[in-house]
C-alpha cells in the first residue's frame, strides 16, 4: 500500500505540464511578435492570434478543463484515506494521457490522434471517479 501522499506525485506532474505549456505559449507569442506576425496589443484580447501560439493557448485552456476533475478526485481520495496502488496507477495513466495530448496539440496538432488521446484521458478520469465511488460506498 503506498503512502496516501503518493497520490500527489501525479498531481505534481500534471501541474508541471501546465507550467510547461504556459512557458511554451509565452515563448511562441514572443517569437510571433519578433517575427512581425503579431503585435503585443494583439494579445490583449487574443481573438486573432498566429497559429503556432494559438494552438498552445488552446492546449493551455485544455489543462483547466478535464484535469480539474482529476485534481478534485485526487484530493478526495487523500482526504477519505482511499489511496491505494490501483488509484495511484490510474492517476499516472491519466497524467500520461494528458502529456501525450498536450504534446500532439503543440506539435503536429493532428486532430484524430489528439481526439483519441483526449478520449483515453476522459475514460481514465471516469475510472478514477468510479474507483472513488466504490471506495466511499465501502464495496
Coordinates of C-alpha atoms in Angstrom, one line a residue:
X1 CA 0.0 0.0 0.0
X2 CA 1.5 3.4 -1.0
X3 CA 1.5 6.2 1.4
X4 CA -1.5 8.4 1.0
X5 CA 0.6 11.3 -0.2
X6 CA 1.7 9.2 -3.3
X7 CA -1.5 10.4 -5.0
X8 CA 0.1 13.9 -5.1
X9 CA 3.0 12.9 -7.4
X10 CA 0.8 12.5 -10.5
X11 CA -0.9 15.8 -9.4
X12 CA 2.6 17.5 -9.3
X13 CA 3.4 16.1 -12.7
X14 CA 0.1 17.5 -14.1
X15 CA 0.8 20.9 -12.6
X16 CA 4.3 20.7 -14.2
X17 CA 2.7 20.1 -17.5
X18 CA 0.6 23.2 -17.1
X19 CA 3.7 25.2 -16.3
X20 CA 5.5 23.8 -19.4
X21 CA 2.6 24.7 -21.7
X22 CA 2.4 28.2 -20.2
X23 CA 6.2 28.7 -20.9
X24 CA 5.7 27.4 -24.4
X25 CA 2.8 29.8 -25.1
X26 CA 4.9 32.7 -23.8
X27 CA 7.8 31.7 -26.0
X28 CA 5.7 31.3 -29.1
X29 CA 3.9 34.6 -28.6
X30 CA 7.3 36.3 -28.1
X31 CA 8.6 34.7 -31.3
X32 CA 5.4 35.8 -33.2
X33 CA 5.9 39.4 -32.1
X34 CA 9.6 39.3 -33.0
X35 CA 8.8 37.8 -36.4
X36 CA 6.3 40.5 -37.1
X37 CA 3.4 38.0 -37.2
X38 CA 1.7 39.8 -34.3
X39 CA 1.8 43.0 -32.2
X40 CA 1.9 42.9 -28.4
X41 CA -1.6 44.5 -28.3
X42 CA -2.9 41.5 -30.3
X43 CA -2.7 39.6 -27.1
X44 CA -4.9 42.0 -25.1
X45 CA -7.9 40.2 -26.4
X46 CA -6.5 37.3 -28.4
X47 CA -9.2 36.9 -31.0
X48 CA -6.6 36.9 -33.7
X49 CA -3.5 35.0 -32.8
X50 CA -0.9 33.4 -35.0
X51 CA -1.4 29.6 -35.4
X52 CA 1.7 28.5 -33.5
X53 CA 0.8 30.3 -30.3
X54 CA -2.9 29.8 -30.8
X55 CA -2.6 26.1 -30.6
X56 CA -0.6 26.3 -27.4
X57 CA -3.1 28.8 -25.9
X58 CA -5.9 26.3 -26.7
X59 CA -3.8 23.5 -25.2
X60 CA -3.4 25.6 -22.1
X61 CA -7.1 26.1 -21.8
X62 CA -7.5 22.3 -22.1
X63 CA -5.3 21.9 -19.0
X64 CA -8.1 23.6 -17.0
X65 CA -10.9 21.5 -18.2
X66 CA -10.8 17.7 -17.6
X67 CA -7.7 18.0 -15.3
X68 CA -9.8 20.0 -12.8
X69 CA -11.8 16.8 -12.2
X70 CA -8.6 14.9 -11.8
X71 CA -7.3 17.3 -9.2
X72 CA -10.5 17.1 -7.3
X73 CA -10.7 13.3 -7.2
X74 CA -7.1 13.0 -6.1
X75 CA -7.8 15.3 -3.2
X76 CA -10.9 13.4 -2.3
X77 CA -9.0 10.1 -2.3
X78 CA -6.5 11.7 0.0
X79 CA -9.0 13.1 2.5
X80 CA -11.0 9.9 2.6
X81 CA -7.9 7.7 3.0
X82 CA -8.7 5.9 -0.3
X83 CA -5.3 6.0 -1.9
X84 CA -4.0 2.6 -3.0
X85 CA -1.8 1.2 -5.7
X86 CA -4.6 0.9 -8.2
X87 CA -5.6 4.6 -7.7
X88 CA -2.1 5.8 -8.0
X89 CA -1.5 3.8 -11.2
X90 CA -4.7 5.1 -12.8
X91 CA -3.8 8.6 -11.8
X92 CA -0.5 8.2 -13.5
X93 CA -2.2 6.9 -16.6
X94 CA -4.4 10.0 -16.7
X95 CA -1.3 12.2 -16.4
X96 CA 0.5 10.3 -19.2
X97 CA -2.6 10.7 -21.4
X98 CA -2.6 14.5 -20.8
X99 CA 1.2 14.8 -21.5
X100 CA 0.6 12.9 -24.8
X101 CA -2.4 15.0 -25.7
X102 CA -0.6 18.3 -25.0
X103 CA 2.5 17.1 -27.0
X104 CA 0.4 16.3 -30.0
X105 CA -1.6 19.6 -29.6
X106 CA 1.5 21.8 -29.6
X107 CA 3.4 19.9 -32.3
X108 CA 1.6 18.2 -35.2
X109 CA -1.8 19.1 -33.8
X110 CA -3.2 16.0 -35.6
X111 CA -6.9 16.1 -34.6
X112 CA -7.5 12.3 -35.0
X113 CA -4.6 11.5 -32.7
X114 CA -5.4 14.3 -30.3
X115 CA -9.0 13.1 -30.1
X116 CA -8.0 9.6 -29.2
X117 CA -5.7 10.8 -26.5
X118 CA -8.4 13.0 -25.1
X119 CA -10.9 10.1 -25.1
X120 CA -8.3 8.0 -23.3
X121 CA -7.8 10.6 -20.6
X122 CA -11.6 11.0 -20.3
X123 CA -12.1 7.3 -19.8
X124 CA -9.2 7.1 -17.3
X125 CA -10.6 10.0 -15.4
X126 CA -14.0 8.3 -15.4
X127 CA -12.3 5.1 -14.0
X128 CA -10.8 7.2 -11.2
X129 CA -14.2 8.6 -10.3
X130 CA -15.6 5.0 -10.5
X131 CA -12.9 3.8 -8.1
X132 CA -13.8 6.7 -5.8
X133 CA -17.5 5.8 -5.8
X134 CA -16.6 2.2 -5.0
X135 CA -14.3 3.5 -2.2
X136 CA -16.9 5.7 -0.5
X137 CA -19.6 3.1 -0.9
X138 CA -17.4 0.7 1.0
X139 CA -17.7 -2.0 -1.7

